[in-house]
Short mmCIF file of C-alpha atoms and ligand atoms in Angstrom, two decimals:
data_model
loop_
_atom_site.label_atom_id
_atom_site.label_comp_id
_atom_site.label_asym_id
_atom_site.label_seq_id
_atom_site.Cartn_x
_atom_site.Cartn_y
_atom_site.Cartn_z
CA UNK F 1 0.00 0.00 0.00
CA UNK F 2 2.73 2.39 0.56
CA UNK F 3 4.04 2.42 -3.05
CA UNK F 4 1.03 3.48 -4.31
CA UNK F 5 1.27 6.76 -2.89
CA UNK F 6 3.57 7.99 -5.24
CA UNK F 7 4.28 7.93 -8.99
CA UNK F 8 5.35 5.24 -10.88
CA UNK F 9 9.39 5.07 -11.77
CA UNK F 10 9.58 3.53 -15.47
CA UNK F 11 12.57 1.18 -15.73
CA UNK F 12 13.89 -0.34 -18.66
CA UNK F 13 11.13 -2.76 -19.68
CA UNK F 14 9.11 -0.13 -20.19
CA UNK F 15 11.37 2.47 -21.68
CA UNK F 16 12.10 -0.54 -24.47
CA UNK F 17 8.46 -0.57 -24.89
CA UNK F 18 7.61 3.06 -25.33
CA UNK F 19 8.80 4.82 -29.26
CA UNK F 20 12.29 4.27 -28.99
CA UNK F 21 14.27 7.13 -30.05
CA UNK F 22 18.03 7.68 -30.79
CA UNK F 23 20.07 9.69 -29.09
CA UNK F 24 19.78 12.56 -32.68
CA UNK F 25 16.10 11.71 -31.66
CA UNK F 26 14.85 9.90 -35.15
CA UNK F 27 10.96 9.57 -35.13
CA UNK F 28 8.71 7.20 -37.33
CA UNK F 29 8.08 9.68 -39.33
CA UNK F 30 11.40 9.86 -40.46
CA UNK F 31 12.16 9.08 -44.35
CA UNK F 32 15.05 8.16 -46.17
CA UNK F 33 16.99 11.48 -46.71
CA UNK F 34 15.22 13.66 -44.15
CA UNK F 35 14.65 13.02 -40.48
CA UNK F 36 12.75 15.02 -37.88
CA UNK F 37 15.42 16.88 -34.81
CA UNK F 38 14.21 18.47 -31.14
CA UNK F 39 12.85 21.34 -31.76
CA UNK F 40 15.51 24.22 -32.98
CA UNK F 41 18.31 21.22 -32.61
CA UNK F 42 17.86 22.00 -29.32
CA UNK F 43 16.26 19.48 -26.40
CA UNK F 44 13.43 20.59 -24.30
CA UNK F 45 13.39 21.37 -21.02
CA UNK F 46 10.39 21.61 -18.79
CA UNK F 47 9.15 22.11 -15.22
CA UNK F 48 6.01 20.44 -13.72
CA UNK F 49 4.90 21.80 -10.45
CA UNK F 50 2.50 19.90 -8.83
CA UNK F 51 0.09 20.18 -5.56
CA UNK F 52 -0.20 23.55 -6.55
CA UNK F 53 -4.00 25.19 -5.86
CA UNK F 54 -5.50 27.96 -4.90
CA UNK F 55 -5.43 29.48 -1.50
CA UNK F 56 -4.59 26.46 0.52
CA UNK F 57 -1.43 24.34 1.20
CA UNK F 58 -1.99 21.08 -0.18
CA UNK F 59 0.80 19.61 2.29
CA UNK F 60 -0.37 20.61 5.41
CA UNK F 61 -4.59 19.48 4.70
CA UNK F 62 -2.97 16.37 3.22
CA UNK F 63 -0.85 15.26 6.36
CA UNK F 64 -3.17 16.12 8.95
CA UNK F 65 -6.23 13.99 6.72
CA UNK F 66 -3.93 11.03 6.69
CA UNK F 67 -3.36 11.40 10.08
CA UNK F 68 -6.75 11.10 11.06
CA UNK F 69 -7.60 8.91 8.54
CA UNK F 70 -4.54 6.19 9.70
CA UNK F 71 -5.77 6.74 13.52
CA UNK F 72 -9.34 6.03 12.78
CA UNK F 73 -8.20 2.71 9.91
CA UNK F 74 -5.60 1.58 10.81
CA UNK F 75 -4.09 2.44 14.26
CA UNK F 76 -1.38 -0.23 14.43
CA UNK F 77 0.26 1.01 11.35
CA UNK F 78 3.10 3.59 11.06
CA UNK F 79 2.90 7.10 9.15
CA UNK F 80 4.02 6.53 5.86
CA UNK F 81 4.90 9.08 2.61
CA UNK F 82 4.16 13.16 4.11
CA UNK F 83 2.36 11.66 7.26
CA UNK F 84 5.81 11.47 8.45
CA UNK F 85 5.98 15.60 9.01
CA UNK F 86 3.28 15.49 10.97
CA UNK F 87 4.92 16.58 14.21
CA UNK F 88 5.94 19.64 11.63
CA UNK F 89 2.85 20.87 11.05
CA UNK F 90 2.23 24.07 13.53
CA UNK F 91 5.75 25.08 11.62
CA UNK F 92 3.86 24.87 8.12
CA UNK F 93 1.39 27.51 6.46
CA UNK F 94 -1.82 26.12 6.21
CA UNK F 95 -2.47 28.61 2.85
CA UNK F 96 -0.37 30.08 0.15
CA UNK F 97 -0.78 33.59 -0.61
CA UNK F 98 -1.74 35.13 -4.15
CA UNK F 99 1.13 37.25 -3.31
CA UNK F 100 3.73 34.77 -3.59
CA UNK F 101 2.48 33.02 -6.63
CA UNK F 102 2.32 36.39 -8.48
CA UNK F 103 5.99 36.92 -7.65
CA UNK F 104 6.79 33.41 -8.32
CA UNK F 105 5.03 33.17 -11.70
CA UNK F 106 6.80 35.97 -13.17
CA UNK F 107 9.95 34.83 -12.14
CA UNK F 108 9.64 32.14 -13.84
CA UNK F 109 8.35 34.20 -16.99
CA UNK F 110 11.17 36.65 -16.70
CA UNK F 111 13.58 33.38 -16.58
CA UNK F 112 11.66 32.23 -19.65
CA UNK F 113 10.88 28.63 -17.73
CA UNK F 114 8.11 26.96 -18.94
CA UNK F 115 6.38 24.02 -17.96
CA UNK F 116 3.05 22.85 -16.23
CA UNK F 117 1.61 24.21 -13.12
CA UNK F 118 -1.61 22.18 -11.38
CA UNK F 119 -4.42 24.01 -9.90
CA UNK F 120 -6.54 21.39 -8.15
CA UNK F 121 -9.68 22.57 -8.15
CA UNK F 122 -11.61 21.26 -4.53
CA UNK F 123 -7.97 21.17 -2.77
CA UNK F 124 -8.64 18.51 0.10
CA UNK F 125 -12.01 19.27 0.34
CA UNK F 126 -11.91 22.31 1.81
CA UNK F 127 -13.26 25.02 -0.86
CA UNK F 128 -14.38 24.84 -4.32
CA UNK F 129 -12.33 26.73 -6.55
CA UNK F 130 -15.97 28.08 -8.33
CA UNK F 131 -17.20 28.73 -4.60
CA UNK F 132 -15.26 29.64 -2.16
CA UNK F 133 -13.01 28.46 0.65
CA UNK F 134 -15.17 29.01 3.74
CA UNK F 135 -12.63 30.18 6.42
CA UNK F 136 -10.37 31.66 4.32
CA UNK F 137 -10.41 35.37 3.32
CA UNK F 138 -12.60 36.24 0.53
CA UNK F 139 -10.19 37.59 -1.31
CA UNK F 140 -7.68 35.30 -1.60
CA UNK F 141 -9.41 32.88 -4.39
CA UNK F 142 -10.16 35.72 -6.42
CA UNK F 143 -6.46 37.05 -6.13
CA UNK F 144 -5.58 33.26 -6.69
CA UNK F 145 -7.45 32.91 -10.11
CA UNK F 146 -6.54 36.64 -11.80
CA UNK F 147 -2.80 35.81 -10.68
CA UNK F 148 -3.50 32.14 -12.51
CA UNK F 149 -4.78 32.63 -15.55
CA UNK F 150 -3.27 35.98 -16.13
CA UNK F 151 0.72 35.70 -14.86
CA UNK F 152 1.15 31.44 -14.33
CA UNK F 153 -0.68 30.68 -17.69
CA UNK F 154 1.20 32.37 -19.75
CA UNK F 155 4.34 30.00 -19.76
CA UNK F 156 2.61 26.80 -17.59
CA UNK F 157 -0.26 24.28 -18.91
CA UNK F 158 -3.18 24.51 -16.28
CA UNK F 159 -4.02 20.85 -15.07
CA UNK F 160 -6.08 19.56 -12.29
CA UNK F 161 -4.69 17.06 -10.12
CA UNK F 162 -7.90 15.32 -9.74
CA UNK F 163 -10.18 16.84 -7.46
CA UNK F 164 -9.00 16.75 -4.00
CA UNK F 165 -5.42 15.60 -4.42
CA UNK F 166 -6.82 13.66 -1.02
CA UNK F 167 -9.72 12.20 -0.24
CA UNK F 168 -12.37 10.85 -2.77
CA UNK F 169 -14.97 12.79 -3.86
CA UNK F 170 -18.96 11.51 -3.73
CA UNK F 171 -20.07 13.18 -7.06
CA UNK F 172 -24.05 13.04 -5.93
CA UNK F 173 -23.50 14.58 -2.34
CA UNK F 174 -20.10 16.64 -2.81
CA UNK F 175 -18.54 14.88 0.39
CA UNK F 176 -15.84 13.54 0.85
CA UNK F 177 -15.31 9.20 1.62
CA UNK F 178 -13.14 7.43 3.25
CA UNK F 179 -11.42 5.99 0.32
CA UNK F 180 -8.08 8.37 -1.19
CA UNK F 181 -7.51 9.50 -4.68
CA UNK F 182 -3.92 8.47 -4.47
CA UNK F 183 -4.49 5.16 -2.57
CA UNK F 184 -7.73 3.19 -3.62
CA UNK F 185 -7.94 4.94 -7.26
CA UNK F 186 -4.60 3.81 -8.32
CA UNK F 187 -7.03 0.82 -9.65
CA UNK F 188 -10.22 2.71 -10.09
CA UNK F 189 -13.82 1.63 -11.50
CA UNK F 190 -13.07 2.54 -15.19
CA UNK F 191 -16.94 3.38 -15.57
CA UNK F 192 -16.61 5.97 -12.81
CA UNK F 193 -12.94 7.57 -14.11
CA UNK F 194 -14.13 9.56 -16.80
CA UNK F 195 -17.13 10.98 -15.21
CA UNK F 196 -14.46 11.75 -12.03
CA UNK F 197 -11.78 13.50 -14.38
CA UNK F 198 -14.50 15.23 -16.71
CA UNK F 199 -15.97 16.71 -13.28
CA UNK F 200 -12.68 18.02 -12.13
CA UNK F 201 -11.76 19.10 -15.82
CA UNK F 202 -15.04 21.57 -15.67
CA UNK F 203 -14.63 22.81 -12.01
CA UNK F 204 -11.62 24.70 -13.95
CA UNK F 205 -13.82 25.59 -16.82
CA UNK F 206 -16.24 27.17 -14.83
CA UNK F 207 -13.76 29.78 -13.58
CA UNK F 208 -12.62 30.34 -17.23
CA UNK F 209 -9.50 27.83 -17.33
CA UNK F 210 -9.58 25.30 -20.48
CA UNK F 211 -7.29 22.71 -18.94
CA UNK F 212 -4.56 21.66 -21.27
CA UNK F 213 -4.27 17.92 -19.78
CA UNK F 214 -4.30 16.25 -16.06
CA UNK F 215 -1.73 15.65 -13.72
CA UNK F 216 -2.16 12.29 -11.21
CA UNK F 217 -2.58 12.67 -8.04
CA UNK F 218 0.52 10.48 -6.96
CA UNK F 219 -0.23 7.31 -8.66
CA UNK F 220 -3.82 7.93 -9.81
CA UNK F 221 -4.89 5.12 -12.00
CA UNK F 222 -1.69 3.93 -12.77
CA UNK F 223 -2.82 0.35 -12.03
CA UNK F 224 -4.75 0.91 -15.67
CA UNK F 225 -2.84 3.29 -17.11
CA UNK F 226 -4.22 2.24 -20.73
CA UNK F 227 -7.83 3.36 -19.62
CA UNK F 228 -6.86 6.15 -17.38
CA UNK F 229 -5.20 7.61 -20.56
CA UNK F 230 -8.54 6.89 -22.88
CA UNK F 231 -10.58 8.44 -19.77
CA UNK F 232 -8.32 11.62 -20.14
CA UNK F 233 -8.58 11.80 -23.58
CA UNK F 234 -12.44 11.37 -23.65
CA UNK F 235 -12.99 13.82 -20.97
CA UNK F 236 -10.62 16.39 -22.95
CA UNK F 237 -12.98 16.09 -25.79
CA UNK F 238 -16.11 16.17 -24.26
CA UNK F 239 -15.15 19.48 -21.63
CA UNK F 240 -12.62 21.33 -24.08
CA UNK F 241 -12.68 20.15 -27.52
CA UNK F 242 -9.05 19.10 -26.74
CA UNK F 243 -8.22 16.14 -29.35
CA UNK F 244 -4.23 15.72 -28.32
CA UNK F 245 -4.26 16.44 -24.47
CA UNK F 246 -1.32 15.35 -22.00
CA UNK F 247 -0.89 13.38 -18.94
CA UNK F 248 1.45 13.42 -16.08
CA UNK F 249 2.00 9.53 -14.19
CA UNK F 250 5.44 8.18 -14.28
CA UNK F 251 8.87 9.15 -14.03
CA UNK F 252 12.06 8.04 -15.06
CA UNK F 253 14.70 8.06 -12.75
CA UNK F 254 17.42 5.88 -14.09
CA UNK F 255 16.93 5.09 -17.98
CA UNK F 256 16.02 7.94 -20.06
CA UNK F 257 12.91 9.61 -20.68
CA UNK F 258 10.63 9.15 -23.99
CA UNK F 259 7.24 10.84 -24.72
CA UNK F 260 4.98 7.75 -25.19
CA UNK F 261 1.78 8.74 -27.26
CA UNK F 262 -1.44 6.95 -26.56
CA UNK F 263 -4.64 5.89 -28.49
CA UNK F 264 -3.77 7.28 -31.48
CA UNK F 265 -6.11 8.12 -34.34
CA UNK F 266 -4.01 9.25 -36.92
CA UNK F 267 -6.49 9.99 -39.29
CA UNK F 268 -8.43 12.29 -37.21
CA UNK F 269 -5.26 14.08 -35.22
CA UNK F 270 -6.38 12.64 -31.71
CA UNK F 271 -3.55 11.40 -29.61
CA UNK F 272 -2.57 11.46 -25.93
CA UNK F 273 1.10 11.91 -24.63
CA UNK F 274 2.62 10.89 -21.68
CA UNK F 275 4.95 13.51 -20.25
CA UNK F 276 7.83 11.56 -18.72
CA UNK F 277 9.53 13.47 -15.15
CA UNK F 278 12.92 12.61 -14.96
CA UNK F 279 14.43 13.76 -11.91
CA UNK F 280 13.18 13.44 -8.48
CA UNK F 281 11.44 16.22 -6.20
CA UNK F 282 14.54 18.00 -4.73
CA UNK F 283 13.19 21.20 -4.62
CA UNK F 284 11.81 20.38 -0.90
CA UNK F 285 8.49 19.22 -1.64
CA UNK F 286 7.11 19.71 1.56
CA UNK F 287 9.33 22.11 2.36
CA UNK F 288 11.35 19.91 4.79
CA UNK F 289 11.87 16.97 2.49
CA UNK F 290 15.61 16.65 -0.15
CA UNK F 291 16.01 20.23 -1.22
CA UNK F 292 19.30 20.19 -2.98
CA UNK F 293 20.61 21.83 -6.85
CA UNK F 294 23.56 19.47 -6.76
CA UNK F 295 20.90 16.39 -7.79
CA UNK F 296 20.33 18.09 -10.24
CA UNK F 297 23.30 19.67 -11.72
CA UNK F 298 26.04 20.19 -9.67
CA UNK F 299 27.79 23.36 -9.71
CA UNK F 300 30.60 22.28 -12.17
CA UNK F 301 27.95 21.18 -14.24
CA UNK F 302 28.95 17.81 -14.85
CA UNK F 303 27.38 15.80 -12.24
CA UNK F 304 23.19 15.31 -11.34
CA UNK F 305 21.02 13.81 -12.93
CA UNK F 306 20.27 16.83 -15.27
CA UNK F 307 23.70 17.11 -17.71
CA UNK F 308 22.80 12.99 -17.93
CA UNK F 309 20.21 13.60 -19.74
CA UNK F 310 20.81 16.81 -21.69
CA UNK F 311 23.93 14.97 -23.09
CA UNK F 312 21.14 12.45 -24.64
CA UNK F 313 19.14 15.14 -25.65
CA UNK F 314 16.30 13.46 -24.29
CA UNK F 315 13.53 15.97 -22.51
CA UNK F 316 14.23 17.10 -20.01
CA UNK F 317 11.54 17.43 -17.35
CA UNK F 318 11.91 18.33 -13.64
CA UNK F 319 8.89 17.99 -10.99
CA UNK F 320 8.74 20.09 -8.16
CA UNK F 321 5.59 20.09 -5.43
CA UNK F 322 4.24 23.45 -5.00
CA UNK F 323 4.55 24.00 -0.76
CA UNK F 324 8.08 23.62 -0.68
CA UNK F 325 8.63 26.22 -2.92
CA UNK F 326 6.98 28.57 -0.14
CA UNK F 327 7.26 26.74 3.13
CA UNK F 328 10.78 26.72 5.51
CA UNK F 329 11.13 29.98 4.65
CA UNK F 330 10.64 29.60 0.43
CA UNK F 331 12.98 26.93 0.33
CA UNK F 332 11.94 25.09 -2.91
CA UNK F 333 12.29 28.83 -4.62
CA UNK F 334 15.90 28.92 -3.52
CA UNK F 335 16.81 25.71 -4.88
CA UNK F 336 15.02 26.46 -8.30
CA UNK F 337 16.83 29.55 -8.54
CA UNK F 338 20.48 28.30 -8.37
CA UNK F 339 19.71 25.48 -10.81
CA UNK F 340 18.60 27.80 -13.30
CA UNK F 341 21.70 29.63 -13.05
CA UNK F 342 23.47 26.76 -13.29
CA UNK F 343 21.23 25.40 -16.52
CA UNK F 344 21.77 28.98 -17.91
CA UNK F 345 25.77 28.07 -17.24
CA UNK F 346 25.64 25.11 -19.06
CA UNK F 347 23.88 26.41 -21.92
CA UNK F 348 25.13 30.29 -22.17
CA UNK F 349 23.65 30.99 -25.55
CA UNK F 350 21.26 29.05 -25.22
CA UNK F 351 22.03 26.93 -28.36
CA UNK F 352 21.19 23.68 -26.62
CA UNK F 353 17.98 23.52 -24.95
CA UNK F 354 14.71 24.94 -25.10
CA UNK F 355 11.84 25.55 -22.32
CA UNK F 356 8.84 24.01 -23.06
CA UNK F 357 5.17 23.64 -21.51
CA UNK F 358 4.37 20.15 -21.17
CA UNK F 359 1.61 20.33 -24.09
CA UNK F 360 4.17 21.56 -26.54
CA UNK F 361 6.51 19.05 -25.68
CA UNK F 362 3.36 16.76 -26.17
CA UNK F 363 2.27 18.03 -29.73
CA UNK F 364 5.73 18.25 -30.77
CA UNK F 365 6.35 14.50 -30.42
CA UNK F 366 2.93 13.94 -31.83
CA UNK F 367 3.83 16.01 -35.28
CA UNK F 368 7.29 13.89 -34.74
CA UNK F 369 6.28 10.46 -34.75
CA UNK F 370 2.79 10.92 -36.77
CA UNK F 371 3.29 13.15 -39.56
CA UNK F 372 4.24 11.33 -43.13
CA UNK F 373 7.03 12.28 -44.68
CA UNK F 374 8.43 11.57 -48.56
CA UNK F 375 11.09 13.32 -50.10
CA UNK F 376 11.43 13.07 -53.94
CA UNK F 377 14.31 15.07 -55.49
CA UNK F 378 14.04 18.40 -54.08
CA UNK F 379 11.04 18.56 -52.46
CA UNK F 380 9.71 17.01 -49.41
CA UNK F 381 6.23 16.59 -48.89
CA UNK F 382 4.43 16.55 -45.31
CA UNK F 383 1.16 15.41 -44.44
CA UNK F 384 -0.12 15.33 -41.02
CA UNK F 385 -3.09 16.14 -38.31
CA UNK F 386 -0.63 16.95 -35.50
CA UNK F 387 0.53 20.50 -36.18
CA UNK F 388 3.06 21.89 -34.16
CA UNK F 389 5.49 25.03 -34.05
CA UNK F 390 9.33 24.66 -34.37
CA UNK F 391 8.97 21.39 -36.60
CA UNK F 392 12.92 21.09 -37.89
CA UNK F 393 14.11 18.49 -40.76
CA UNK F 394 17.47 17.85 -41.24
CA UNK F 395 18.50 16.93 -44.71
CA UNK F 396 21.92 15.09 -44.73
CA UNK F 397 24.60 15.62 -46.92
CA UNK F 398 22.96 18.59 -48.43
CA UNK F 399 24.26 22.62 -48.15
CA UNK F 400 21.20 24.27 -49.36
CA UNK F 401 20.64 27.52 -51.13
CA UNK F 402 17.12 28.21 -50.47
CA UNK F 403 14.33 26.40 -48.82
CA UNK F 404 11.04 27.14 -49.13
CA UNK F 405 7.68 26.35 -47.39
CA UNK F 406 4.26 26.25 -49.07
CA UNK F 407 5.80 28.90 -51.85
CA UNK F 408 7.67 31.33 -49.00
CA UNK F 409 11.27 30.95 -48.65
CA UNK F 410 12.88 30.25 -45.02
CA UNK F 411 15.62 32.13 -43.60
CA UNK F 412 19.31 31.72 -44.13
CA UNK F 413 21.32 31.61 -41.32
CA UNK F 414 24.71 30.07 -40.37
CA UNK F 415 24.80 29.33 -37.18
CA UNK F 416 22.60 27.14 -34.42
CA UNK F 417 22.47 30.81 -31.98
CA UNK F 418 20.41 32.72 -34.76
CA UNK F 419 18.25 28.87 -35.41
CA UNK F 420 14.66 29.77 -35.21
CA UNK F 421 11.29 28.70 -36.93
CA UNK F 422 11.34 30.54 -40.70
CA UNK F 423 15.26 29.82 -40.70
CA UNK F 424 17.63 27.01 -42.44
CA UNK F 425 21.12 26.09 -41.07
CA UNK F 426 22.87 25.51 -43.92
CA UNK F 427 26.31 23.46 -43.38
CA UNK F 428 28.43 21.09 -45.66
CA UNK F 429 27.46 18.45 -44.17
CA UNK F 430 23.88 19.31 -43.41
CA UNK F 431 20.24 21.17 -43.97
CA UNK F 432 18.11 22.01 -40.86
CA UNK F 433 15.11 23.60 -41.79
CA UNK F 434 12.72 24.59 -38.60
CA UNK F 435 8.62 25.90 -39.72
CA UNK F 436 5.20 25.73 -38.25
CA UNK F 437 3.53 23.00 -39.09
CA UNK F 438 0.05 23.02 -39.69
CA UNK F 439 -2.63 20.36 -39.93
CA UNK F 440 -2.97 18.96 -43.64
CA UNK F 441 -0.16 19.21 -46.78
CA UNK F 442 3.04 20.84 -46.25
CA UNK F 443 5.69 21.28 -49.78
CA UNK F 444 9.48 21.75 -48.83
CA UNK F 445 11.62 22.36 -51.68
CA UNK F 446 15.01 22.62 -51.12
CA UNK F 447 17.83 23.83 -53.71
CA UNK F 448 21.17 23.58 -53.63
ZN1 ZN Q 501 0.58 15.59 -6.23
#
């Protein structure tokens, strides 16, 4: 029982059973003479924040409701996962000002970070982010919501995280069971799951937020992960119109990351990617859990578990739980802050990598591995239903002159720094052309 608390860690098995890619990062839809890159030749980096929600800390509801949940069930049994903090808990905030998000969100968009950011929308029961958190200044959830959608959203995906991130939720009555999101719904009813993540999917619509994907709740249906990703996608559909959606289950601690797409309908552009963590929480999570940049990337920037997978040019994405970014006096913030100086160290002009939000890291694979391509001569011809910005071909062996795109010619530049979407690299030993795709035919014709 006390595994299923947290997220699942992919090991090799299943790594060899997602879309392989090589280390240059060929996709099925390469074809002979032309294969797809990362986006911009460079590899994508991410940050998922999770537990995040308005007004309250997650943490401190969630220890002191599995407190009293393991008294009352099962009183012979020790604390286990956050429970353990519990003798922390007059030390914790039990909310998270507006305030601090504000300052933290456009940190992040100074820094240019980009990732996905939860907002759980009936945070452990104890307000409805559509009605209110009784107890709780008034205020707060409106600051909460305008700080959001208006400073978070513009570089994070908005996800719930379920509905409670704690206990169940009784749809018909609104109270909350006995039974936990994280524990007894790793293995849920699969009649019940989509009518559970629709619900929390339009608890954010009603305040104006068209949710991008869903994050788990630790390891939220992970015992079905096959269904739990067709529930996702069906409640996307139905609540948002959202045909390629994302979710966020497993990481991968050891092997390296891949973006495994689900139930894919190629013909009608619907798809559902898994977005792969692939370092631990050392941000703090709690705020007095590991907080420490060197797991990540030391400060010689060789060592953590960061430059491992950069050098693979593999994406890169790093999970961090909201409250210990504020709690123990805004440790998590601290630590995010010195590894972004030492990620902007490692990659000075930024030539390398490339922040993405989850959802683009999701759509890019899908226009990666699902477009067709053919290339006859001098022109290369693209059909797909996943569109995508940055798309980049590299033709080897060719130095071109000009490269065009639907009739308009792309960019010449010479080296990777000035690499953008309407450019070519041209080289002797290679083409890179970088566009936005769009949904339908695409004509490349490249001379030279
Ligand atoms: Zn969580």
């Amino acid at each position: 029982m006390k595994n299923e608390f947290s997220r699942r860690q992919v090991l090799g098995a299943a790594v060899a059973a997602g879309l392989g890619l090589s280390p240059r990062g060929l996709g099925a839809a390469d074809g002979p003479g032309v294969t797809v890159c990362n986006p911009l030749r460079r590899t994508p980096l991410s940050l998922i924040i999770d537990d995040s929600c308005p007004v309250i800390n997650k943490a401190y509801y969630w220890i002191k409701q599995r407190h009293d949940w393991r008294l009352k069930h099962a009183p012979n049994t020790a604390p286990s996962g956050w429970e353990v903090h519990y003798d922390k808990l007059d030390r914790m905030p039990n909310a998270i000002p507006a305030a601090f998000a504000a300052e933290w969100g456009e940190w992040c968009g100074a820094q240019g970070i980009r990732g996905k950011y939860s907002m759980v929308p009936f945070p452990a029961g104890m307000g409805r982010i559509d009605k209110g958190f009784p107890g709780f200044p008034e205020h707060q959830l409106r600051d909460w919501l305008r700080v959001t959608k208006e400073i978070i959203w513009k570089s994070f995906d908005l996800t719930p995280e379920m509905l409670t991130h704690t206990r169940v939720v009784n749809l018909k009555t609104w109270e909350l069971t006995e039974l936990w999101e994280q524990g007894e719904w790793v293995d849920p009813p699969l009649d019940q799951l989509t009518q559970y993540i629709t619900t929390a999917m339009q608890l954010l619509k009603k305040v104006g937020i068209a949710c991008e994907g869903v994050t788990s709740p630790g390891g939220f249906g992970r015992r079905k992960e096959e269904g739990y990703a067709r529930a996702i996608l069906d409640a996307a559909l139905q609540v948002n119109d959202n045909p390629r959606p994302f979710y966020f289950l497993n990481m991968e601690m050891e092997e390296m990351p891949t973006v495994p797409l689900r139930h894919v309908e190629k013909d009608k552009g619907i798809a559902i990617a898994s977005i792969v963590g692939c370092a631990g929480d050392w941000f703090g999570a709690t705020g007095y859990d590991t907080a420490n940049p060197d797991l990540f990337i030391t400060a010689d920037l060789q060592g953590g578990r960061l430059p491992a997978v950069l050098a693979q040019e593999r994406p890169c994405v790093l999970v961090g739980h909201w409250p210990g970014f504020y709690a123990n006096d805004r440790i998590g913030f601290k630590v995010l802050k010195e590894v972004k100086k030492r990620l902007d160290a490692y990659d000075p002009d930024h030539t390398k990598t490339i922040w993405m939000k989850n959802s683009e890291i999701g759509h890019y694979w899908m226009a990666r591995e699902l477009s067709e391509l053919s290339l006859n001569g001098t022109e290369c011809r693209i059909h797909t239903r996943f569109p995508t910005s940055n798309f980049t071909l590299a033709f080897p062996g060719r130095a071109a002159t000009r490269v065009q795109v639907d009739g308009t010619d792309l960019r010449l530049v010479r080296s990777q720094r000035d690499f953008r979407s309407g450019a070519f690299l041209a080289t002797e030993k290679e083409t890179c052309a970088a566009f936005d795709l769009k949904a339908g035919d695409t004509v490349l014709s490249i001379t030279g």
